[in-house]
Short mmCIF file of C-alpha atoms in Angstrom, two decimals:
data_model
loop_
_atom_site.label_atom_id
_atom_site.label_comp_id
_atom_site.label_asym_id
_atom_site.label_seq_id
_atom_site.Cartn_x
_atom_site.Cartn_y
_atom_site.Cartn_z
CA MET S 1 -11.69 38.10 15.97
CA ASN S 2 -11.13 36.57 19.41
CA LEU S 3 -7.93 34.89 20.54
CA ALA S 4 -9.21 31.32 20.05
CA ALA S 5 -10.31 31.99 16.48
CA ALA S 6 -6.98 33.64 15.68
CA THR S 7 -5.10 30.67 17.14
CA ASN S 8 -7.14 28.22 15.08
CA GLU S 9 -6.52 30.23 11.94
CA ASN S 10 -2.78 30.26 12.60
CA LEU S 11 -2.80 26.52 13.16
CA ALA S 12 -4.69 25.99 9.89
CA HIS S 13 -2.10 28.12 8.08
CA THR S 14 0.70 26.16 9.75
CA SER S 15 -0.92 22.92 8.61
CA ASN S 16 -1.02 24.12 5.01
CA VAL S 17 2.62 25.20 5.15
CA LEU S 18 3.68 21.83 6.55
CA ILE S 19 1.71 19.90 3.90
CA TYR S 20 3.31 21.91 1.10
CA SER S 21 6.72 21.51 2.73
CA SER S 22 6.26 17.75 2.90
CA MET S 23 5.47 17.76 -0.82
CA ALA S 24 8.79 19.51 -1.46
CA VAL S 25 10.69 16.89 0.57
CA TYR S 26 8.77 14.05 -1.10
CA THR S 27 9.86 15.50 -4.44
CA ILE S 28 13.50 15.22 -3.34
CA ALA S 29 12.85 11.62 -2.28
CA PHE S 30 11.22 11.00 -5.67
CA PHE S 31 14.34 12.08 -7.57
CA ALA S 32 16.59 10.17 -5.15
CA HIS S 33 14.59 6.98 -5.85
CA ILE S 34 14.95 7.60 -9.57
CA ALA S 35 18.72 7.96 -9.09
CA GLU S 36 18.72 4.69 -7.17
CA TRP S 37 17.09 2.88 -10.10
CA VAL S 38 19.28 4.63 -12.68
CA PHE S 39 22.60 3.89 -11.00
CA GLY S 40 21.44 0.40 -10.12
CA SER S 41 20.59 -0.31 -13.76
CA ARG S 42 24.19 0.37 -14.77
CA SER S 43 25.42 -2.56 -12.75
CA LYS S 44 25.14 -5.57 -15.01
CA VAL S 45 27.85 -7.13 -12.89
CA GLY S 46 25.75 -6.61 -9.76
CA ARG S 47 22.67 -8.18 -11.31
CA THR S 48 24.67 -11.10 -12.69
CA ALA S 49 26.26 -11.65 -9.30
CA ALA S 50 22.85 -11.58 -7.64
CA ALA S 51 21.53 -14.15 -10.09
CA LEU S 52 24.56 -16.36 -9.54
CA THR S 53 24.18 -15.94 -5.81
CA GLY S 54 20.59 -17.10 -6.04
CA ALA S 55 21.60 -20.11 -8.10
CA GLY S 56 24.48 -20.82 -5.76
CA ALA S 57 22.17 -20.59 -2.76
CA ALA S 58 19.86 -23.12 -4.36
CA ASP S 59 22.79 -25.47 -4.99
CA ALA S 60 24.00 -24.98 -1.43
CA SER S 61 20.53 -25.71 -0.12
CA SER S 62 20.44 -28.92 -2.14
CA ALA S 63 23.86 -29.87 -0.81
CA LYS S 64 22.80 -29.34 2.79
CA ILE S 65 19.90 -31.73 2.53
CA GLN S 66 22.07 -34.45 1.07
CA VAL S 67 22.52 -36.44 4.23
CA GLN S 68 25.20 -39.08 4.37
CA VAL S 69 23.56 -41.97 6.17
CA ALA S 70 26.08 -44.62 5.28
CA GLN S 71 29.44 -44.79 3.56
CA LYS S 72 30.84 -48.13 2.55
CA GLY S 73 33.46 -48.57 -0.11
CA GLY S 74 33.17 -44.93 -1.17
CA ALA S 75 29.40 -45.16 -1.74
CA THR S 76 27.18 -42.53 -0.18
CA ALA S 77 23.49 -42.90 0.51
CA VAL S 78 21.63 -39.62 0.03
CA LEU S 79 18.13 -38.69 1.07
CA ASP S 80 15.99 -36.97 -1.56
CA ARG S 81 15.00 -33.37 -0.99
CA PRO S 82 11.51 -33.27 0.50
CA LYS S 83 8.83 -31.45 -1.45
CA ILE S 84 7.47 -28.33 0.21
CA ILE S 85 3.88 -27.35 -0.52
CA THR S 86 3.10 -23.66 -0.29
CA ARG S 87 0.11 -21.46 -1.04
CA SER S 88 1.98 -19.23 -3.45
CA ALA S 89 0.88 -18.64 -7.02
CA GLY S 90 0.05 -21.75 -8.97
CA GLY S 91 2.87 -22.78 -11.27
CA SER S 92 5.32 -20.43 -9.53
CA ARG S 93 8.94 -20.87 -10.46
CA ASP S 94 11.95 -21.42 -8.25
CA VAL S 95 13.46 -18.04 -9.07
CA PRO S 96 15.63 -16.00 -6.67
CA ASP S 97 14.68 -12.44 -5.75
CA GLY S 98 16.32 -9.67 -7.73
CA PRO S 99 19.06 -7.51 -6.17
CA GLY S 100 16.67 -4.62 -5.47
CA ALA S 101 16.36 -1.12 -6.86
CA ALA S 102 20.02 -0.37 -6.04
CA GLY S 103 21.11 -3.23 -8.30
CA GLY S 104 23.71 -4.31 -5.78
CA THR S 105 25.85 -1.20 -6.37
CA PHE S 106 27.29 1.10 -3.74
CA LYS S 107 26.14 4.27 -5.50
CA GLY S 108 22.64 2.91 -6.09
CA ASP S 109 22.37 1.87 -2.46
CA LEU S 110 23.58 5.30 -1.33
CA TRP S 111 20.85 7.04 -3.33
CA GLY S 112 18.33 4.57 -1.98
CA ARG S 113 19.30 5.40 1.58
CA ILE S 114 19.02 9.10 0.81
CA ALA S 115 15.55 8.48 -0.65
CA VAL S 116 14.42 6.62 2.46
CA SER S 117 15.84 9.35 4.71
CA MET S 118 13.98 12.03 2.74
CA THR S 119 10.82 9.94 2.93
CA VAL S 120 11.13 9.73 6.71
CA LEU S 121 11.65 13.50 6.93
CA ALA S 122 8.69 14.19 4.63
CA PHE S 123 6.53 11.81 6.66
CA LEU S 124 7.35 13.65 9.89
CA VAL S 125 6.58 17.03 8.30
CA GLN S 126 3.33 15.73 6.81
CA ALA S 127 2.29 14.14 10.10
CA GLY S 128 2.91 17.51 11.74
CA GLY S 129 0.60 19.08 9.17
CA VAL S 130 -2.15 16.56 9.96
CA VAL S 131 -1.78 17.21 13.70
CA ALA S 132 -1.87 20.98 13.15
CA ARG S 133 -5.05 20.56 11.11
CA ALA S 134 -6.60 18.56 13.95
CA LEU S 135 -5.67 21.24 16.48
CA SER S 136 -7.08 23.98 14.26
CA VAL S 137 -10.51 22.35 14.14
CA GLN S 138 -10.27 20.68 17.57
CA ARG S 139 -11.52 17.32 16.30
CA ALA S 140 -10.36 14.29 14.34
CA PRO S 141 -8.60 15.48 11.15
CA TRP S 142 -10.74 13.52 8.71
CA GLY S 143 -14.06 15.33 8.50
CA ASN S 144 -13.87 15.91 4.71
CA MET S 145 -12.07 14.51 1.69
CA TYR S 146 -9.13 16.91 1.98
CA GLU S 147 -8.42 15.83 5.53
CA PHE S 148 -9.03 12.19 4.67
CA SER S 149 -6.55 12.43 1.78
CA ILE S 150 -3.69 13.98 3.71
CA THR S 151 -4.21 11.50 6.55
CA PHE S 152 -4.50 8.54 4.17
CA SER S 153 -1.15 9.24 2.48
CA THR S 154 0.47 9.80 5.87
CA VAL S 155 -0.69 6.40 7.09
CA ALA S 156 0.40 4.74 3.82
CA VAL S 157 3.93 6.09 4.25
CA ALA S 158 3.88 5.04 7.91
CA ALA S 159 2.99 1.48 6.92
CA TYR S 160 5.84 1.43 4.40
CA LEU S 161 8.35 2.75 6.94
CA ILE S 162 7.18 0.22 9.54
CA LEU S 163 7.84 -2.59 7.07
CA LEU S 164 11.31 -1.17 6.45
CA ALA S 165 11.95 -0.94 10.19
CA LEU S 166 10.95 -4.60 10.49
CA LYS S 167 13.69 -5.44 7.94
CA LYS S 168 11.22 -6.39 5.24
CA ASN S 169 12.41 -6.23 1.64
CA VAL S 170 10.11 -3.43 0.45
CA ARG S 171 12.45 -0.65 -0.69
CA TRP S 172 11.52 -1.51 -4.26
CA MET S 173 8.13 0.05 -3.45
CA GLY S 174 9.59 3.44 -2.56
CA LEU S 175 9.38 5.11 -5.98
CA LEU S 176 5.76 4.07 -6.59
CA LEU S 177 4.77 5.04 -3.05
CA VAL S 178 6.31 8.51 -3.19
CA THR S 179 4.82 9.12 -6.64
CA THR S 180 1.36 8.16 -5.39
CA VAL S 181 1.71 10.32 -2.28
CA LEU S 182 2.67 13.33 -4.39
CA LEU S 183 -0.36 12.77 -6.63
CA ASP S 184 -2.61 12.35 -3.59
CA LEU S 185 -1.36 15.52 -1.94
CA GLY S 186 -1.48 17.42 -5.24
CA ILE S 187 -5.16 16.52 -5.73
CA ALA S 188 -5.91 17.22 -2.06
CA THR S 189 -4.38 20.70 -2.05
CA THR S 190 -5.86 21.81 -5.38
CA VAL S 191 -9.16 20.01 -6.05
CA LEU S 192 -10.25 18.72 -2.64
CA TYR S 193 -9.09 21.51 -0.36
CA THR S 194 -11.66 22.61 2.21
CA SER S 195 -11.14 25.31 4.80
CA SER S 196 -11.12 24.32 8.46
CA ASP S 197 -14.66 24.04 9.76
CA GLN S 198 -16.71 22.20 12.33
CA LEU S 199 -18.70 19.08 11.54
CA VAL S 200 -22.41 18.62 11.14
CA PRO S 201 -24.15 17.25 14.26
CA ALA S 202 -24.31 13.69 12.86
CA LEU S 203 -20.52 13.47 12.93
CA HIS S 204 -20.11 14.60 16.53
CA SER S 205 -19.43 11.15 17.93
CA TYR S 206 -16.55 9.12 19.27
CA TRP S 207 -17.31 6.71 16.39
CA LEU S 208 -15.67 9.26 14.09
CA TRP S 209 -12.34 8.36 15.67
CA ILE S 210 -13.01 4.63 15.52
CA HIS S 211 -14.78 4.12 12.19
CA VAL S 212 -12.90 6.58 9.97
CA SER S 213 -9.46 5.88 11.46
CA THR S 214 -9.80 2.15 10.75
CA ALA S 215 -11.05 2.92 7.24
CA ILE S 216 -7.92 5.02 6.61
CA ILE S 217 -5.62 2.30 7.94
CA CYS S 218 -7.34 -0.32 5.80
CA GLY S 219 -7.11 1.82 2.68
CA ALA S 220 -3.41 2.48 3.23
CA VAL S 221 -2.61 -1.20 3.71
CA PHE S 222 -4.85 -2.24 0.80
CA TYR S 223 -2.87 0.21 -1.33
CA ILE S 224 0.43 -1.45 -0.38
CA GLY S 225 -1.08 -4.84 -1.21
CA ALA S 226 -2.27 -3.51 -4.57
CA VAL S 227 1.22 -2.26 -5.43
CA GLY S 228 2.65 -5.70 -4.66
CA THR S 229 -0.06 -7.35 -6.77
CA LEU S 230 0.50 -5.07 -9.75
CA LEU S 231 4.25 -5.62 -9.70
CA TYR S 232 3.65 -9.35 -9.33
CA LEU S 233 1.82 -9.36 -12.67
CA PHE S 234 4.71 -7.58 -14.40
CA ARG S 235 7.35 -9.77 -12.78
CA ASP S 236 5.39 -12.94 -13.56
CA SER S 237 5.25 -11.98 -17.26
CA TYR S 238 9.00 -11.31 -17.18
CA GLU S 239 9.73 -14.72 -15.66
CA SER S 240 7.41 -16.41 -18.17
CA LYS S 241 9.39 -14.92 -21.04
CA LEU S 242 12.65 -16.13 -19.55
CA ALA S 243 11.21 -19.60 -18.98
CA ASN S 244 10.08 -19.75 -22.63
CA GLY S 245 13.44 -18.60 -23.94
CA VAL S 246 12.15 -15.17 -25.01
CA GLU S 247 14.48 -12.20 -24.64
CA PRO S 248 12.77 -9.54 -22.45
CA GLY S 249 12.86 -5.88 -23.46
CA SER S 250 15.28 -3.32 -22.10
CA PHE S 251 12.75 -2.10 -19.50
CA ALA S 252 12.26 -5.60 -18.14
CA GLN S 253 15.99 -6.26 -18.01
CA SER S 254 16.66 -2.93 -16.29
CA VAL S 255 13.74 -2.77 -13.85
CA LEU S 256 11.83 -6.02 -13.53
CA SER S 257 14.99 -8.08 -13.14
CA ARG S 258 15.71 -6.26 -9.88
CA LEU S 259 12.30 -6.84 -8.29
CA PRO S 260 11.62 -9.72 -5.90
CA ALA S 261 10.56 -12.96 -7.57
CA ALA S 262 6.93 -13.29 -8.65
CA ALA S 263 6.29 -15.87 -5.92
CA THR S 264 7.68 -13.47 -3.30
CA LEU S 265 5.50 -10.58 -4.50
CA ASP S 266 2.48 -12.88 -4.63
CA LYS S 267 2.96 -14.02 -1.03
CA PHE S 268 3.64 -10.45 0.12
CA SER S 269 0.43 -9.01 -1.34
CA TYR S 270 -1.65 -11.95 -0.11
CA ARG S 271 -0.37 -11.68 3.45
CA VAL S 272 -0.89 -7.91 3.52
CA ASN S 273 -4.47 -8.15 2.25
CA ALA S 274 -5.31 -11.10 4.49
CA ALA S 275 -3.90 -9.31 7.55
CA VAL S 276 -6.00 -6.16 7.11
CA PHE S 277 -9.24 -7.81 5.92
CA PRO S 278 -10.54 -8.46 9.48
CA LEU S 279 -10.00 -4.76 10.25
CA TRP S 280 -12.04 -3.81 7.16
CA THR S 281 -14.79 -6.11 8.44
CA PHE S 282 -14.69 -4.26 11.76
CA THR S 283 -14.79 -0.93 9.90
CA ILE S 284 -18.10 -1.84 8.26
CA ILE S 285 -19.56 -3.09 11.54
CA ALA S 286 -18.45 0.09 13.32
CA GLY S 287 -20.04 2.19 10.57
CA ALA S 288 -23.30 0.32 10.98
CA ILE S 289 -23.30 0.90 14.74
CA TRP S 290 -22.56 4.60 14.21
CA ALA S 291 -25.39 4.81 11.64
CA GLY S 292 -27.72 3.30 14.21
CA ASP S 293 -26.77 6.00 16.73
CA ALA S 294 -26.86 8.89 14.24
CA TRP S 295 -29.78 7.99 11.96
CA GLY S 296 -31.72 5.37 13.87
CA ARG S 297 -30.97 2.51 11.46
CA TYR S 298 -27.96 0.23 10.99
CA TRP S 299 -28.29 -0.18 7.24
CA GLY S 300 -30.05 2.03 4.73
CA TRP S 301 -28.53 1.18 1.34
CA ASP S 302 -26.67 4.48 1.29
CA PRO S 303 -24.14 4.51 -1.64
CA LYS S 304 -21.18 4.59 0.77
CA GLU S 305 -22.57 1.65 2.72
CA VAL S 306 -23.26 -0.32 -0.45
CA TRP S 307 -19.79 0.19 -1.92
CA SER S 308 -18.12 -0.57 1.39
CA PHE S 309 -19.92 -3.90 1.37
CA ILE S 310 -19.06 -4.47 -2.32
CA THR S 311 -15.40 -3.88 -1.43
CA TRP S 312 -15.70 -6.37 1.41
CA VAL S 313 -17.21 -8.97 -0.92
CA ALA S 314 -14.48 -8.38 -3.53
CA TYR S 315 -11.68 -8.93 -1.02
CA ALA S 316 -13.49 -11.94 0.44
CA CYS S 317 -13.66 -13.42 -3.08
CA TYR S 318 -9.94 -12.78 -3.50
CA LEU S 319 -9.04 -14.49 -0.24
CA HIS S 320 -11.31 -17.40 -1.08
CA ALA S 321 -9.73 -17.63 -4.54
CA ARG S 322 -6.29 -17.93 -2.97
CA ALA S 323 -7.53 -20.99 -1.11
CA THR S 324 -8.87 -22.51 -4.33
CA ALA S 325 -6.30 -24.32 -6.47
CA GLY S 326 -7.73 -23.20 -9.81
CA TRP S 327 -7.76 -19.51 -8.89
CA LYS S 328 -4.27 -18.89 -7.62
CA GLY S 329 -1.71 -16.76 -9.39
CA ARG S 330 -2.79 -14.24 -12.01
CA LYS S 331 -6.53 -14.89 -11.68
CA ALA S 332 -6.44 -14.14 -7.96
CA ALA S 333 -4.23 -11.10 -8.63
CA TYR S 334 -6.84 -9.66 -10.99
CA LEU S 335 -9.45 -10.10 -8.28
CA ALA S 336 -7.23 -8.25 -5.80
CA LEU S 337 -6.87 -5.30 -8.19
CA ILE S 338 -10.61 -5.24 -8.82
CA ALA S 339 -11.18 -5.20 -5.06
CA PHE S 340 -8.82 -2.26 -4.61
CA GLY S 341 -10.56 -0.52 -7.52
CA CYS S 342 -13.81 -0.90 -5.59
CA TRP S 343 -12.17 0.73 -2.58
CA LEU S 344 -10.92 3.63 -4.72
CA PHE S 345 -14.37 4.18 -6.21
CA ASN S 346 -15.87 4.04 -2.74
CA TYR S 347 -13.48 6.81 -1.73
CA TYR S 348 -13.42 9.10 -4.77
CA GLY S 349 -16.36 8.12 -6.97
CA VAL S 350 -19.05 7.86 -4.31
CA ASN S 351 -17.96 11.05 -2.54
CA ILE S 352 -17.74 13.16 -5.70
CA PHE S 353 -20.31 11.77 -8.12
CA VAL S 354 -22.97 10.15 -5.93
CA THR S 355 -25.30 11.89 -3.49
CA GLY S 356 -26.03 10.21 -0.20
CA LYS S 357 -26.01 10.66 3.56
CA HIS S 358 -22.20 10.77 3.51
CA SER S 359 -22.20 13.79 1.18
CA TYR S 360 -22.07 16.17 4.12
CA ALA S 361 -18.31 15.61 4.31
CA GLY S 362 -17.86 17.77 1.21
CA VAL S 363 -14.84 17.83 -1.05
#
């Protein structure tokens, strides 16, 4: 074995060690997030205070817009509060956001900060594993499903951490994100693992960096949007019960009461999906150009091409539904989840169960 081959083998081993190490750190973050929710659920006072704060903020907002335009003999003329039209879910309620996973408690917040810190550390270790894998094969680290999986979860965590760095209220997503990443890495290292190897000639192109990297970014952001959509459905049901005078169950009172309001989750998922949709459009166009270079045709009804287009159509229908009054809210949310389901099938189902020109990537 020559020196270069030995170096590549050592780098591949280092990559595996780093990926497994990141899983260990993600596990610590997982339990820290659970502790955040558990200790936060014990603070009924914190949740009550948050609810009162939301109500008080609404009252204060109403007071601010009461403008005294004239005062004669103790009488005050007040302008009515203007109506604000938004594109949030139809029939959305004026409900304040919950206090978050920490429940407004010091101990819950402390565990939440520990969870985020562990997530950052795990992300850095995992990113190191992806880089080591790339160095071991001396190409882009997404030539097969194993490499795609470890890179996909890395980008998903990066997107989450970027939102946190931008002071966005997304820490409520941490437990679901870490759980999904652990499942993704578990499947990747057991079922999808493929030894380091070079690519078939068709993949030796700079389009590999462009097309597949944008597909990974889109999938990671679509995942975050899907999480927001799913939690919107649960939170919307919780708010409906409260509005109808129905007492929610213990799970809803402990967990759902601390999530952002349904309208907030609805806007969040819509903005995330709308922001990344143009990049998904570019991904399909880039794939078509690459297909023209590699196979001499831009479109050949390959299963991967077909399901990529189906995913595009599904998200286009969702975005169009959000602009249509009768399809806002839960109906549009169902469309968003169907669209993400199409993306998942395009990733797992097509690669594993369907034979096509993209099958060379292996599992």
